[in-house]
Every structure is written in structure tokens, then in C-alpha cells.
CSV table of C-alpha atoms in Angstrom, one decimal:
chain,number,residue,atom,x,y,z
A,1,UNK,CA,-110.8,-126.2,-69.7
A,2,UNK,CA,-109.2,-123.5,-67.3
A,3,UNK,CA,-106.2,-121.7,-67.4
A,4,UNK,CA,-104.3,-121.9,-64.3
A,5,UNK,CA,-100.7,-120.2,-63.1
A,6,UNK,CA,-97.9,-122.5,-61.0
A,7,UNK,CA,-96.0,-119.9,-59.4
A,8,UNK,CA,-92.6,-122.2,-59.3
A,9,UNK,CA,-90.1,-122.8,-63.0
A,10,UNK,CA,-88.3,-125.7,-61.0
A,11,UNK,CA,-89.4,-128.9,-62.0
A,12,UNK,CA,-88.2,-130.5,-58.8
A,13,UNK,CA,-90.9,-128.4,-57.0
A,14,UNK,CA,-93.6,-130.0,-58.5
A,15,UNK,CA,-95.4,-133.9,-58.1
A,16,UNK,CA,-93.9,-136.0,-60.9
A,17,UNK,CA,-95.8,-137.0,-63.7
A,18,UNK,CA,-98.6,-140.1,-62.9
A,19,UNK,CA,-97.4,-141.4,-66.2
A,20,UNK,CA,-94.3,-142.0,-67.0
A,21,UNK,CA,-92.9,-140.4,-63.5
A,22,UNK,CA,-91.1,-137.6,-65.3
A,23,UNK,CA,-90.8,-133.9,-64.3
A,24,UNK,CA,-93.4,-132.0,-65.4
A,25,UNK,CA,-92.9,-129.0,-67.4
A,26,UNK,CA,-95.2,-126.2,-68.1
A,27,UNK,CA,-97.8,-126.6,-69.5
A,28,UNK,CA,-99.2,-129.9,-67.8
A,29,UNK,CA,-102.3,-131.4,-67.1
A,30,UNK,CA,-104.2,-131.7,-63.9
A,31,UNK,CA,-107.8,-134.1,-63.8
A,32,UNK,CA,-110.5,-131.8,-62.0
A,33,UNK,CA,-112.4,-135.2,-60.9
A,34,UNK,CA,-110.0,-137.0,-59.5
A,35,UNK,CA,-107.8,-136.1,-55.8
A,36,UNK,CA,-106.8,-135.5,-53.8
A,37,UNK,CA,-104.2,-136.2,-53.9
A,38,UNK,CA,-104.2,-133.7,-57.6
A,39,UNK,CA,-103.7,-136.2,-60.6
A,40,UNK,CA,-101.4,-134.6,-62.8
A,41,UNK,CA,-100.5,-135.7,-66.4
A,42,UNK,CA,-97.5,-134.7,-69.0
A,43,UNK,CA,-99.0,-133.3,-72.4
A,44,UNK,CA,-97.5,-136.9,-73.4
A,45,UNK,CA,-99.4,-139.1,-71.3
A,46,UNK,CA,-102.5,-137.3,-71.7
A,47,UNK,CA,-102.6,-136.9,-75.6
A,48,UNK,CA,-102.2,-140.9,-75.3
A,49,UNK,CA,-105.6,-141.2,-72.9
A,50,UNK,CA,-103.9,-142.3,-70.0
A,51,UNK,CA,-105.6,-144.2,-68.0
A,52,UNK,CA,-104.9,-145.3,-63.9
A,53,UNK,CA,-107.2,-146.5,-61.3
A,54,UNK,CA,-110.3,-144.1,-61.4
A,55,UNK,CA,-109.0,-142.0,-63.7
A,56,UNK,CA,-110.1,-142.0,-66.9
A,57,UNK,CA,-109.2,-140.4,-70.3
A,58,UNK,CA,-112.7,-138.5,-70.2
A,59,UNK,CA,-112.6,-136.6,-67.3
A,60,UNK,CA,-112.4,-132.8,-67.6
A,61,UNK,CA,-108.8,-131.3,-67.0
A,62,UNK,CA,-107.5,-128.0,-66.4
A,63,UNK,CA,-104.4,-126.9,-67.9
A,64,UNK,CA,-101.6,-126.1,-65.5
A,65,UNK,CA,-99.1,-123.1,-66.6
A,66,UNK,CA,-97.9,-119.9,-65.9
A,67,UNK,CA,-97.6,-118.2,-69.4
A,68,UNK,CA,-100.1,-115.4,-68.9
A,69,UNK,CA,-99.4,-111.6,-67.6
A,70,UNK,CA,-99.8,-110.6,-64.5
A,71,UNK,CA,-98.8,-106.9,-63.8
A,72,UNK,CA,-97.7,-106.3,-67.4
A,73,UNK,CA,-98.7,-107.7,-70.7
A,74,UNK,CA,-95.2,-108.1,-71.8
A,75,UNK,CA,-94.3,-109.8,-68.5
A,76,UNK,CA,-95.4,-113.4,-67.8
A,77,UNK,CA,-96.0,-114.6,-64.5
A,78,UNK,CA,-93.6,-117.1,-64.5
A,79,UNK,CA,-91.1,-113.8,-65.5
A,80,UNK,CA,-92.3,-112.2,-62.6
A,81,UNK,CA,-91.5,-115.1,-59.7
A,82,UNK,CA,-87.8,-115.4,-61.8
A,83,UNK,CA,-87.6,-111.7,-61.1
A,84,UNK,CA,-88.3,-112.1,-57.5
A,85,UNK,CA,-86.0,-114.7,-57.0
A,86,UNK,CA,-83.3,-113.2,-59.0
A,87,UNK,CA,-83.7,-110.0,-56.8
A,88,UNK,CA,-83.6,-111.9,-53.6
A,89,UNK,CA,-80.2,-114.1,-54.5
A,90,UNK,CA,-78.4,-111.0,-56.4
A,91,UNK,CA,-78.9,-108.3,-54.2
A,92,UNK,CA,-81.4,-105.3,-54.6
A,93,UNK,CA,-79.9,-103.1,-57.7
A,94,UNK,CA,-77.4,-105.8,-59.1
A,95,UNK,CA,-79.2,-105.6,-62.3
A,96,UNK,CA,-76.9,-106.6,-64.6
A,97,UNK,CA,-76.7,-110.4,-62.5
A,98,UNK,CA,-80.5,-110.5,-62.2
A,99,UNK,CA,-80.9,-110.4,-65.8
A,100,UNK,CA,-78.0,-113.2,-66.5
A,101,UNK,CA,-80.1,-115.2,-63.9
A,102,UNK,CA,-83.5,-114.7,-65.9
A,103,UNK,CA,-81.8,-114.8,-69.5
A,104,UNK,CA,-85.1,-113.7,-70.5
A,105,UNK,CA,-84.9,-109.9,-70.1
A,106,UNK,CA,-82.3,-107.0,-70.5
A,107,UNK,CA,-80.5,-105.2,-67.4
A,108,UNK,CA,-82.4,-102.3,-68.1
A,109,UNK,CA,-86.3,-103.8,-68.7
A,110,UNK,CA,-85.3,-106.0,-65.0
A,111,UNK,CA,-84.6,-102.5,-63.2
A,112,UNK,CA,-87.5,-100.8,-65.0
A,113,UNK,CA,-90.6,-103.3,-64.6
A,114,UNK,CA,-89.2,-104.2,-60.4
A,115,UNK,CA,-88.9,-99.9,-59.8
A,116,UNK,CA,-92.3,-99.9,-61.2
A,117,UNK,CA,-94.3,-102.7,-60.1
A,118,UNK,CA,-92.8,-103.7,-56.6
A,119,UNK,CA,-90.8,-100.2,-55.2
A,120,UNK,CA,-92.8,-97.1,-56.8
A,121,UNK,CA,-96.3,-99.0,-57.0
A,122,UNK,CA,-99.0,-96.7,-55.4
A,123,UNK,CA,-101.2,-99.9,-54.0
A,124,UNK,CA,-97.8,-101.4,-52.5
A,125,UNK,CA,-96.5,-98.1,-50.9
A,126,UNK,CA,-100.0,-97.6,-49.4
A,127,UNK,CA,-99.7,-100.9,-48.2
A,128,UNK,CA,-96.7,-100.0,-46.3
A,129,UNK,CA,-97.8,-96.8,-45.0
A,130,UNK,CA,-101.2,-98.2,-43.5
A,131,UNK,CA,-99.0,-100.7,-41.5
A,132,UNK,CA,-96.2,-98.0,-40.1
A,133,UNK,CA,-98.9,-95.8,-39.7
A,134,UNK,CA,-100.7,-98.8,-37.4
A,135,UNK,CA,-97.4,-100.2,-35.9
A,136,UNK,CA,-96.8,-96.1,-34.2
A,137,UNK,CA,-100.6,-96.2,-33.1
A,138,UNK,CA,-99.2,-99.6,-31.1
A,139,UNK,CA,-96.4,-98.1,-29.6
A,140,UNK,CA,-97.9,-94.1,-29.1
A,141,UNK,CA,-99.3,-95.4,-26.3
A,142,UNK,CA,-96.1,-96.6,-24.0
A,143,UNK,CA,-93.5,-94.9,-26.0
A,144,UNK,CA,-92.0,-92.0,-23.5
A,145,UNK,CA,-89.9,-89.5,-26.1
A,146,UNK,CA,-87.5,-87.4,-25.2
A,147,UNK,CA,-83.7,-86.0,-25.7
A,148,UNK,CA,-80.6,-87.6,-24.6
A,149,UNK,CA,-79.4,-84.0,-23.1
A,150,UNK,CA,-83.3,-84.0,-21.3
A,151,UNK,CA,-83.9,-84.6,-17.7
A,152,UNK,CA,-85.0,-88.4,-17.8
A,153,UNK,CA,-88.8,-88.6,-17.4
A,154,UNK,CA,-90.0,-89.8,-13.8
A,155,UNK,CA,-93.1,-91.2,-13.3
A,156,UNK,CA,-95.4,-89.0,-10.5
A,157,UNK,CA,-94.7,-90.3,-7.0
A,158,UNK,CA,-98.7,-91.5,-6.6
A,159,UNK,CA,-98.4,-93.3,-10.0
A,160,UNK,CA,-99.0,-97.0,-10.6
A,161,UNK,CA,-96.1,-97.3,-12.9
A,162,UNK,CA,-94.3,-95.6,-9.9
A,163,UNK,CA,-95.4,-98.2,-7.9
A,164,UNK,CA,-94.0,-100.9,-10.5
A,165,UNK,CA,-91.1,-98.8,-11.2
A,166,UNK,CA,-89.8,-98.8,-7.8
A,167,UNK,CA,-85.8,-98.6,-7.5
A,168,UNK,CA,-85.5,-98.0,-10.9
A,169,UNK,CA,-82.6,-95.1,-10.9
A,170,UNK,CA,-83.7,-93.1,-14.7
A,171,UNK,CA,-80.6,-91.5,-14.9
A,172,UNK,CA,-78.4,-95.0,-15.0
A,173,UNK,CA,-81.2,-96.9,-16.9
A,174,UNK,CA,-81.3,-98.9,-14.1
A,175,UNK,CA,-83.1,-100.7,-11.3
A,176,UNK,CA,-81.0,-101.3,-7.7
A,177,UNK,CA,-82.1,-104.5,-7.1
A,178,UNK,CA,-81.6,-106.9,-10.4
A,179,UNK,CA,-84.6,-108.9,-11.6
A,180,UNK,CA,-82.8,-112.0,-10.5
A,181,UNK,CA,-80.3,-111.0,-7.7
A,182,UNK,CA,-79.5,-114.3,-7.9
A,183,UNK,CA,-78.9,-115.0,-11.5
A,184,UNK,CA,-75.1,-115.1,-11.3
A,185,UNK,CA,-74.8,-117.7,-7.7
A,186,UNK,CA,-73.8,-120.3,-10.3
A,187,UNK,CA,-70.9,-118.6,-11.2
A,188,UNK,CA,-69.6,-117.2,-8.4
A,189,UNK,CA,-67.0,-120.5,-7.5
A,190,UNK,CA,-66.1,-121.1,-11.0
A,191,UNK,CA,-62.1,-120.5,-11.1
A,192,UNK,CA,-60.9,-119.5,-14.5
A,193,UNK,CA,-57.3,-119.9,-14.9
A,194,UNK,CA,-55.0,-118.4,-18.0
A,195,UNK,CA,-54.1,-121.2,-19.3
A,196,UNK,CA,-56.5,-124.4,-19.4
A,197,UNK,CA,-54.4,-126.1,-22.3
A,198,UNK,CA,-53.4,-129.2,-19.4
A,199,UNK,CA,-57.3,-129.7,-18.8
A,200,UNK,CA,-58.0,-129.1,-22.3
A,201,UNK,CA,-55.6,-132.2,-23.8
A,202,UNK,CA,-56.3,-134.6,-20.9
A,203,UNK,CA,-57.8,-136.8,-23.4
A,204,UNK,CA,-55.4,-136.3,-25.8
A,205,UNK,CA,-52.7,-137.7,-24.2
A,206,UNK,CA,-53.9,-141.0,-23.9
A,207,UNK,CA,-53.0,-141.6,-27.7
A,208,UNK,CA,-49.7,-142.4,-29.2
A,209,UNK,CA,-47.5,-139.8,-30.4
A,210,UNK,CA,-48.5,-140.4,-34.0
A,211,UNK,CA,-52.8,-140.7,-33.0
A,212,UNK,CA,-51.7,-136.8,-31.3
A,213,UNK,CA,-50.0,-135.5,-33.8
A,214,UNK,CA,-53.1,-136.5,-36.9
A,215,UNK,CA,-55.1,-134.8,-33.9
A,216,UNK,CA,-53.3,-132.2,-33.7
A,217,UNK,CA,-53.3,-131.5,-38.1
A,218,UNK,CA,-57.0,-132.4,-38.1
A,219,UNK,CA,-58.5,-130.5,-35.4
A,220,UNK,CA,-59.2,-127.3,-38.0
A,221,UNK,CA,-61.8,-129.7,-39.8
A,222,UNK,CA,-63.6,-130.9,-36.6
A,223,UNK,CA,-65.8,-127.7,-37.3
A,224,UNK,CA,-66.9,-128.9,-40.3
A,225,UNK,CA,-67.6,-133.1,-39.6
A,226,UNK,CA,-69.0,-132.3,-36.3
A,227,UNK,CA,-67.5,-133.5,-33.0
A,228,UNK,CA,-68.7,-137.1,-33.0
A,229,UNK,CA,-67.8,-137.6,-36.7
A,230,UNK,CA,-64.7,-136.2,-35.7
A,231,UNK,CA,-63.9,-138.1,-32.4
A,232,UNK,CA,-65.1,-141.5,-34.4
A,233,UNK,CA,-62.6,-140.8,-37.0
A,234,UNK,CA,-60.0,-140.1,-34.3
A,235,UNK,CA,-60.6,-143.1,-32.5
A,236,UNK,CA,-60.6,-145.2,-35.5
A,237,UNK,CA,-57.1,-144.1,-36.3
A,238,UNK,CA,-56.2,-145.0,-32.9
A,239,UNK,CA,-57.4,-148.4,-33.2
A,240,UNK,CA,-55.3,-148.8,-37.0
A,241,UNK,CA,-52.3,-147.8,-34.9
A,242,UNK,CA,-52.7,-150.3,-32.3
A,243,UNK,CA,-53.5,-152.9,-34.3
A,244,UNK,CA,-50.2,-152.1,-36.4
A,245,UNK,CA,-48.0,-152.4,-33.0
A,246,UNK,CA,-49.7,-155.8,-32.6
A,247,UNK,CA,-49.1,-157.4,-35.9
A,248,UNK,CA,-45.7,-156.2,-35.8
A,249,UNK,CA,-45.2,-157.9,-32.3
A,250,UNK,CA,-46.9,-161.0,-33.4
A,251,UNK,CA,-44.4,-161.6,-36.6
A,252,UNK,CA,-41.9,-160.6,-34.3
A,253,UNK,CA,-42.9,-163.3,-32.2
A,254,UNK,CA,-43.3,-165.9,-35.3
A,255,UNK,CA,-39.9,-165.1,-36.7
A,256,UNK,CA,-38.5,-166.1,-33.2
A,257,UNK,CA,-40.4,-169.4,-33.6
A,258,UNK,CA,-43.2,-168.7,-31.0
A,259,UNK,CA,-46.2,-170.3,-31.0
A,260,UNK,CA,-48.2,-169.9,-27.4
A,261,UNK,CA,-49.1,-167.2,-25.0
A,262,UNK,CA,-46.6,-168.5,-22.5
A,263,UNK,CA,-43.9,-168.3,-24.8
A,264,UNK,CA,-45.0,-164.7,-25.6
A,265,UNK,CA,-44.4,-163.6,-22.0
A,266,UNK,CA,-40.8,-165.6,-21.9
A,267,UNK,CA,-39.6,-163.5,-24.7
A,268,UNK,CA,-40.8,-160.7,-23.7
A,269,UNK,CA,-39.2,-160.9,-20.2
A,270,UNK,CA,-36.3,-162.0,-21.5
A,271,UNK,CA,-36.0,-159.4,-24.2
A,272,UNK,CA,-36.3,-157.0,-21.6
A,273,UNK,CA,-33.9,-158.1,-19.8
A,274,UNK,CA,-30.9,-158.2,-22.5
A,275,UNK,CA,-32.0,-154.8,-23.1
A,276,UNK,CA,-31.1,-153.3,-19.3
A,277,UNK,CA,-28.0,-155.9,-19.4
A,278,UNK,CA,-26.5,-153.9,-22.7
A,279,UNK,CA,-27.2,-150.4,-21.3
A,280,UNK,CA,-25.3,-151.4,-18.2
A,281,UNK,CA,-22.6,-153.0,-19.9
A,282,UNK,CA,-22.6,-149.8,-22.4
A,283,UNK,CA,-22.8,-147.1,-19.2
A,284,UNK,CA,-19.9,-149.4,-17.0
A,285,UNK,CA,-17.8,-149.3,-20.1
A,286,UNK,CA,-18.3,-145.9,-20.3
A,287,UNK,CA,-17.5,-145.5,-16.6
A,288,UNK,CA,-13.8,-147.7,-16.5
A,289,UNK,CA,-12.3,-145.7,-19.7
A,290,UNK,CA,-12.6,-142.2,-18.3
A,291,UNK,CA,-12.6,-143.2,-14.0
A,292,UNK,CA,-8.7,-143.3,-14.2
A,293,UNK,CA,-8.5,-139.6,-15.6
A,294,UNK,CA,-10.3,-137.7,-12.6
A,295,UNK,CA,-10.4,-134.3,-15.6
A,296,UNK,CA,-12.1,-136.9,-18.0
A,297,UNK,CA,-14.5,-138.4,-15.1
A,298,UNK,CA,-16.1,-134.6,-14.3
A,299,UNK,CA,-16.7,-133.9,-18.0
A,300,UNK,CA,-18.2,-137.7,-18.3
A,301,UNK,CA,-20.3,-136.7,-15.3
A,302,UNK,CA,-21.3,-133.4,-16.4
A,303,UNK,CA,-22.0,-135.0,-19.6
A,304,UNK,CA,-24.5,-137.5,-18.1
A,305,UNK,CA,-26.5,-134.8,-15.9
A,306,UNK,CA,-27.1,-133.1,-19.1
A,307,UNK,CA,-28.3,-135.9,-20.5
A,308,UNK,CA,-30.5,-136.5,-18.1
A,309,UNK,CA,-31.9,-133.4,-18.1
A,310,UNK,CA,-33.0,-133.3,-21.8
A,311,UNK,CA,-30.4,-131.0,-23.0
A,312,UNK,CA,-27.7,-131.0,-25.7
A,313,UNK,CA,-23.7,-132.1,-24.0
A,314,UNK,CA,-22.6,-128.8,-23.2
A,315,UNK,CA,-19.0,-130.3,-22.3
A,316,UNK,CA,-17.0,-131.8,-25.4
A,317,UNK,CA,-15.3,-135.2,-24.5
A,318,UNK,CA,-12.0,-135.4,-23.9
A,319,UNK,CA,-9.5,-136.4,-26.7
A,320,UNK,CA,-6.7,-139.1,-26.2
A,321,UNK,CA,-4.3,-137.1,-27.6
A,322,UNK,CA,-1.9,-135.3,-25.2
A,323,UNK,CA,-3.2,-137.4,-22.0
A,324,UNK,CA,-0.9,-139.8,-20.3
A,325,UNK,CA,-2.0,-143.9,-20.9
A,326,UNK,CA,-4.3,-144.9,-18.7
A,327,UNK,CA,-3.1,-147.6,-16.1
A,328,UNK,CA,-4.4,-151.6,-17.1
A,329,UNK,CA,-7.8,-152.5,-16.1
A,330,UNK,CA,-9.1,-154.0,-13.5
A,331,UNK,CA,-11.2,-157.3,-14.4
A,332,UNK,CA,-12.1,-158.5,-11.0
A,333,UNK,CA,-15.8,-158.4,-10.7
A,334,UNK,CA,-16.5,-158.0,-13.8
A,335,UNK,CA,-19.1,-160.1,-15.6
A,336,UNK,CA,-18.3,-162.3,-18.4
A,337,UNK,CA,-14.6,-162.6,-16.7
A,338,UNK,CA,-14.5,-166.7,-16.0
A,339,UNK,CA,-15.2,-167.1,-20.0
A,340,UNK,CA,-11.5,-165.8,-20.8
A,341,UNK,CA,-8.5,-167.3,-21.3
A,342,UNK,CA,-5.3,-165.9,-19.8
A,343,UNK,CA,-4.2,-164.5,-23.2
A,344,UNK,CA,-7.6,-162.9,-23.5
A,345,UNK,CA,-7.6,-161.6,-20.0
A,346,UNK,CA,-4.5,-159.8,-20.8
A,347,UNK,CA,-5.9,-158.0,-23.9
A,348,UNK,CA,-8.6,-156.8,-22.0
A,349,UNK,CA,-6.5,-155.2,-19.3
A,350,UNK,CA,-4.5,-153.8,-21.7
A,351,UNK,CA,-7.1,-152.4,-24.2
A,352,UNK,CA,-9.2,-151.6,-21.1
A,353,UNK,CA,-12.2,-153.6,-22.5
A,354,UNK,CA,-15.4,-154.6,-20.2
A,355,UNK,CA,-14.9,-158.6,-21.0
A,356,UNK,CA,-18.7,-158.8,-21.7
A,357,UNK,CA,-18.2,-156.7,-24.5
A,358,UNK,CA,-15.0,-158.2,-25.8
A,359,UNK,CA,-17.0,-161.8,-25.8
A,360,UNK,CA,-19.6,-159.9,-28.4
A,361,UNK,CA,-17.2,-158.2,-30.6
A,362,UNK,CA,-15.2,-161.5,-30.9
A,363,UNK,CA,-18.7,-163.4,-31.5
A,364,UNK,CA,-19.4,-160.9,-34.2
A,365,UNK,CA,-16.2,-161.2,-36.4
A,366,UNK,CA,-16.0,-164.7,-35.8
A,367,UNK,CA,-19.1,-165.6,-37.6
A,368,UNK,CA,-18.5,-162.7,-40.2
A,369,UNK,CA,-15.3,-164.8,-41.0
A,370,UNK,CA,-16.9,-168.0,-40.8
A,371,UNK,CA,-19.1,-166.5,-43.5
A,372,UNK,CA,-16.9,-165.0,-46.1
A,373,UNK,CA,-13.5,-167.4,-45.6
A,374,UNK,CA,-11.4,-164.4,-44.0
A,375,UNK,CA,-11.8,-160.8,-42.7
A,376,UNK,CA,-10.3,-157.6,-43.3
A,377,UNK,CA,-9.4,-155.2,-41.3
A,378,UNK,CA,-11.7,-152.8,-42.8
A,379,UNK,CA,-14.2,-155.1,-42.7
A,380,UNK,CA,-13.9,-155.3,-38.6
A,381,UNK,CA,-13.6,-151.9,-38.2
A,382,UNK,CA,-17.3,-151.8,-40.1
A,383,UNK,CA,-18.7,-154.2,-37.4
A,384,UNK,CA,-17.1,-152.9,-34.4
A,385,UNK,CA,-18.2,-149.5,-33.9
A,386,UNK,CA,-15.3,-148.7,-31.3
A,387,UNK,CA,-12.1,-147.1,-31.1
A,388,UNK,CA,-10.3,-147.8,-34.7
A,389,UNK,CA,-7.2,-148.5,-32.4
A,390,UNK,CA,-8.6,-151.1,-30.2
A,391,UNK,CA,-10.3,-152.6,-33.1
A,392,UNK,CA,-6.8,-153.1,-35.0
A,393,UNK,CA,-5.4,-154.8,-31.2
A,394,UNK,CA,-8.6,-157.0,-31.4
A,395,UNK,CA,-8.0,-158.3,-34.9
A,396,UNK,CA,-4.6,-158.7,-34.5
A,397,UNK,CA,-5.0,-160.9,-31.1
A,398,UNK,CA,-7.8,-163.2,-32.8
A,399,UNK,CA,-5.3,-163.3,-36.3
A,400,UNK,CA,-2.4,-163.9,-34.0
A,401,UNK,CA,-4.6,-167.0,-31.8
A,402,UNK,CA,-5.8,-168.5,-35.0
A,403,UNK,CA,-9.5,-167.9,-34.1
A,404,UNK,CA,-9.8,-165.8,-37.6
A,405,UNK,CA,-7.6,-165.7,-41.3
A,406,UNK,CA,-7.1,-162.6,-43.0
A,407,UNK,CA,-9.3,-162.6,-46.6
């Protein structure tokens, strides 16, 4: 039976048990017959004669563990690899943390046996010396010393390191000519400009506004995922977005009773054309109440322009207060005209309402009466989002025609 040291306390480092397939711990049991690869046993298995394949209970064995002293008779050798690891993950003369890592040994006998044995040992400083002693024997030979304030050293003109020195310039530590003249051709039509944030988000700005803005909040972790994990996750969010904006447009599509692809297309044409038939009924309303007041038709304009322009009105709209009425309006053209009455012409030219939108204000509280058996005037004034004044001639006209009863 021998007596053998595993240099390693970590379980995980060693082959599991052929046994039971546990970790071994020290001491285990290794068969000298068979391997390899070795055949190693727990003390378990083997004081129950294991037995598996060609192994048998009576071969001999050799018992695996480091519980012997290597450098000093209090110190085992599985002490001495702790040390050496302790001293490698705490930091040379953290003492006090290397012996909390070993839990074996005081602060003070961790600095006194490593001082001893691995810094002040005569056979390891010998060691060291015979290999600085050989590594300036290696470089005696090249090595040119002399003083930064000295002359630098120049090689004799009949030389052969003048000859493979040629055009070097000692006193710049330099040759003229570069190694590879060259080298830097690859370069030369490269144009580097300040600011390279346009190139940069090129392929950012194919994603919605939401996709760019999770870009933008995530881009500190792309260092850490990687930059496929972190384009993949990207991507994938870009996808759950579209596929939002399409389920949304497909109920919108079922609550309006579509069924087909042809369909589809209808509405959508259609939708978009309601849509640019409001805002022009909206911007020519807009127009006829302030074109008769040439004051209130500069501010309207200057209004619009910045608008358009992305900024904040920097003109207030006029008030009616203090401003002469404005002269009836003018209906001829105007679509949504031929669906008046006489009656309802006149309110229009007086109230100076586009008839289009007089027909949807008037559709509005109609079926708002329809549904609660009588309107008040509060109650218009909360669907029409106009002029309270024009609202109160519109409720009165429709009260007056019998088209609506008061609640």
C-alpha cells in the first residue's frame, strides 16, 4: 500500500468515484492494476469489495491523499497548495485574508511559514539568481549601455551592423526610410469627419419610434450580451411591435364588418380619404372666419408658417371682443351646400359656418337626442367643441325647427 499526495482540495477537480459516482474526498482509493484510465474508489465502495468489469476486490491499491508534510512537519501538503492559492487570489502580504481563506492557520503562522519557505528559502533564491545571472549572459552580448546625456553609440563606418544599420539617425532613434514605407497607403483616402452620428444610426432609423427609443435605453448592455445577442433581441422587439400594429388593424377591420382582402384595401382608401376631407374642411373653416378681418388673416397666416415650421404660435389669436361683426358668409361653392334648406342656409351665413360642418354637428346632437329623449344645452356644448356662442344659435335653430326637444 503507498502513500500518495493529490495536490488539489477541490473535489470537482478530481474523476468521480467508479462507485457510486460521488466526489471523492481525501483519502481515496486508486487500483494499481487496472487503467488507464486510473480506477479510483471512495473508502465506501472499497470497504464493500467493489467490484466492475476487470476490477476486482483483490487487486493491490494505493491510497490517494495529501495529509503528509512537505516543507514543514507541522504543515501538510494539502496546507501548502491552500497557501499558494490563498496567496495568489489575496494579494502578496494580505495575511489576515489568506488565513480566513485557509481557516486552518493563524495570520501570523501564514506570513511566517510563506517568508520562510517560498521568499527567504536559500535553494529558491539561488534558483532565481542562476536564471538572472543567465538571462544577462543572453543579452551581454547585443546590449549597447550607455547614458541618456552620452553621445549615442555609432557603429564604425566598415562595420556589418553599419551596413544593416544604414539610415538609421541614433540621435532620433530612428531610421529615414520606414520598414514599410508603405504601411499607411490604406489610410491615406479614409475621410474622418467630426461627427459620424448620421452614418452611425442609419440602421437605426428603420425602426419605429418605440423599437429606437428600447435601442436607445439598451445600448449600455450590448457590451455585455454581445452584439448578435443584442441585435437578435433588438429585432425581436421589432417584430412584437409590428405584429401589435397588425392585430390592432385586423380588429379594426373586424369591428367594421370586414372579412376579405379586397375589403381591407376599400377601407383603407376610404379611411384615408375622410381623413384629408376633415382636415380640409377644418383648415377652410379656419380660413372664412378670420379672411374678412385682413389684421386677423396675417396673424392666422403667421400662425400657420409657424406651424409648419415645427415651432410653438408665436402670435396669439385674435379675440372677438372689440372687433366689428364680421359680414354673412358666402356659401356658394361650398361643399355640403345643396343638402340645406333655406332656413338652414341662412343660419350658416349668419353664424359663418362651413355647411359641411354644420351637417355633422347637427348629425351629432340629433342622435344624442334620439338617445336620451331631449338635450340640454350643456349637453351640446359638450359635443360641439366650437364657439359656446354659435353652439347656443345651433341649438336654438334645431329647438326652434322641431328637429330636437329640450330634456
Amino acid at each position: 500500500m503507498d502513500r500518495l499526495g493529490s495536490f488539489s482540495n477541490d473535489p470537482s477537480d478530481k474523476p468521480p468515484c467508479r462507485g457510486c459516482s460521488s466526489y471523492l474526498m481525501e483519502p481515496y482509493i486508486k487500483c494499481a492494476e487496472c487503467g488507464p484510465p486510473p480506477f479510483f474508489l471512495c473508502l465506501q465502495c472499497f470497504t464493500r469489495g467493489f467490484e466492475y468489469k476487470k476490477h476486482q476486490s483483490d487487486h493491490t491499491y494505493e491510497i490517494m491523499t495529501s495529509d503528509f508534510p512537505v516543507l514543514d512537519p507541522s504543515w501538510t501538503a494539502q496546507e501548502e497548495m491552500a497557501l499558494l492559492e490563498a496567496v495568489m487570489d489575496c494579494g502578496f502580504g494580505n495575511w489576515q485574508d489568506v488565513a480566513n481563506q485557509m481557516c486552518t492557520k493563524t495570520k501570523e503562522e501564514c506570513e511566517k511559514h510563506y517568508m520562510k519557505h517560498f521568499i527567504n528559502n536559500p535553494l529558491f533564491a539561488s534558483t532565481l539568481l542562476n536564471l538572472k545571472q543567465a538571462e544577462e549572459a543572453k543579452t551581454a552580448d547585443t546590449a549597447i549601455p550607455f547614458q541618456s546625456t552620452d553621445d549615442p553609440p555609432r557603429p564604425t563606418f566598415d562595420s556589418l551592423l553599419s551596413r544593416d544599420m544604414a539610415g538609421y539617425m541614433p540621435a532620433r532613434a530612428d531610421f529615414i526610410e520606414e520598414f514599410d514605407n508603405y504601411a499607411e497607403w490604406d489610410l491615406r483616402d479614409i475621410d474622418f469627419v467630426e461627427d459620424d452620428s448620421d452614418i452611425l444610426h442609419v440602421m437605426e432609423r428603420r425602426y419605429p419610434k418605440e423599437v429606437q427609443d428600447l435601442y436607445e435605453t439598451m445600448r449600455r448592455f450590448a457590451r455585455i450580451v454581445g452584439p448578435v445577442e443584442h441585435d437578435k433581441f433588438i429585432e425581436s422587439h421589432a417584430l412584437e411591435f409590428e405584429l401589435r400594429r397588425e392585430i390592432k388593424r385586423l380588429q379594426e377591420y373586424r369591428t367594421a364588418g370586414i372579412t376579405n382582402f379586397c375589403s381591407a384595401r376599400t377601407y383603407d382608401h376610404l379611411k384615408k380619404t375622410r381623413e384629408e376631407e376633415r382636415l380640409k374642411r377644418t383648415m377652410l373653416s379656419e380660413v372664412l372666419q378670420y379672411i374678412q378681418d385682413s389684421s386677423a388673416c396675417q396673424q392666422w397666416l403667421r400662425r400657420q408658417a409657424d406651424l409648419d415650421s415645427g415651432l410653438s404660435p408665436s402670435v396669439p389669436m385674435a379675440s372677438n371682443s372689440g372687433r366689428r361683426s364680421a359680414p354673412p358668409l358666402n356659401l356658394t361653392g361650398l361643399p355640403g351646400t345643396e343638402k340645406l334648406n333655406e332656413k338652414e342656409k341662412e343660419l350658416c351665413q349668419m353664424v359663418r359656418l362651413v355647411p359641411g360642418a354644420y351637417l355633422e354637428y347637427k348629425s351629432a346632437l340629433l342622435n344624442e337626442c334620439n338617445k336620451q329623449g331631449g338635450l340640454r344645452l350643456a349637453q351640446a356644448r359638450a359635443l360641439i367643441k366650437i364657439d359656446v356662442n354659435k353652439t347656443r344659435k345651433i341649438y336654438d335653430f334645431l329647438i326652434r325647427e322641431g328637429y330636437i326637444t329640450k330634456a
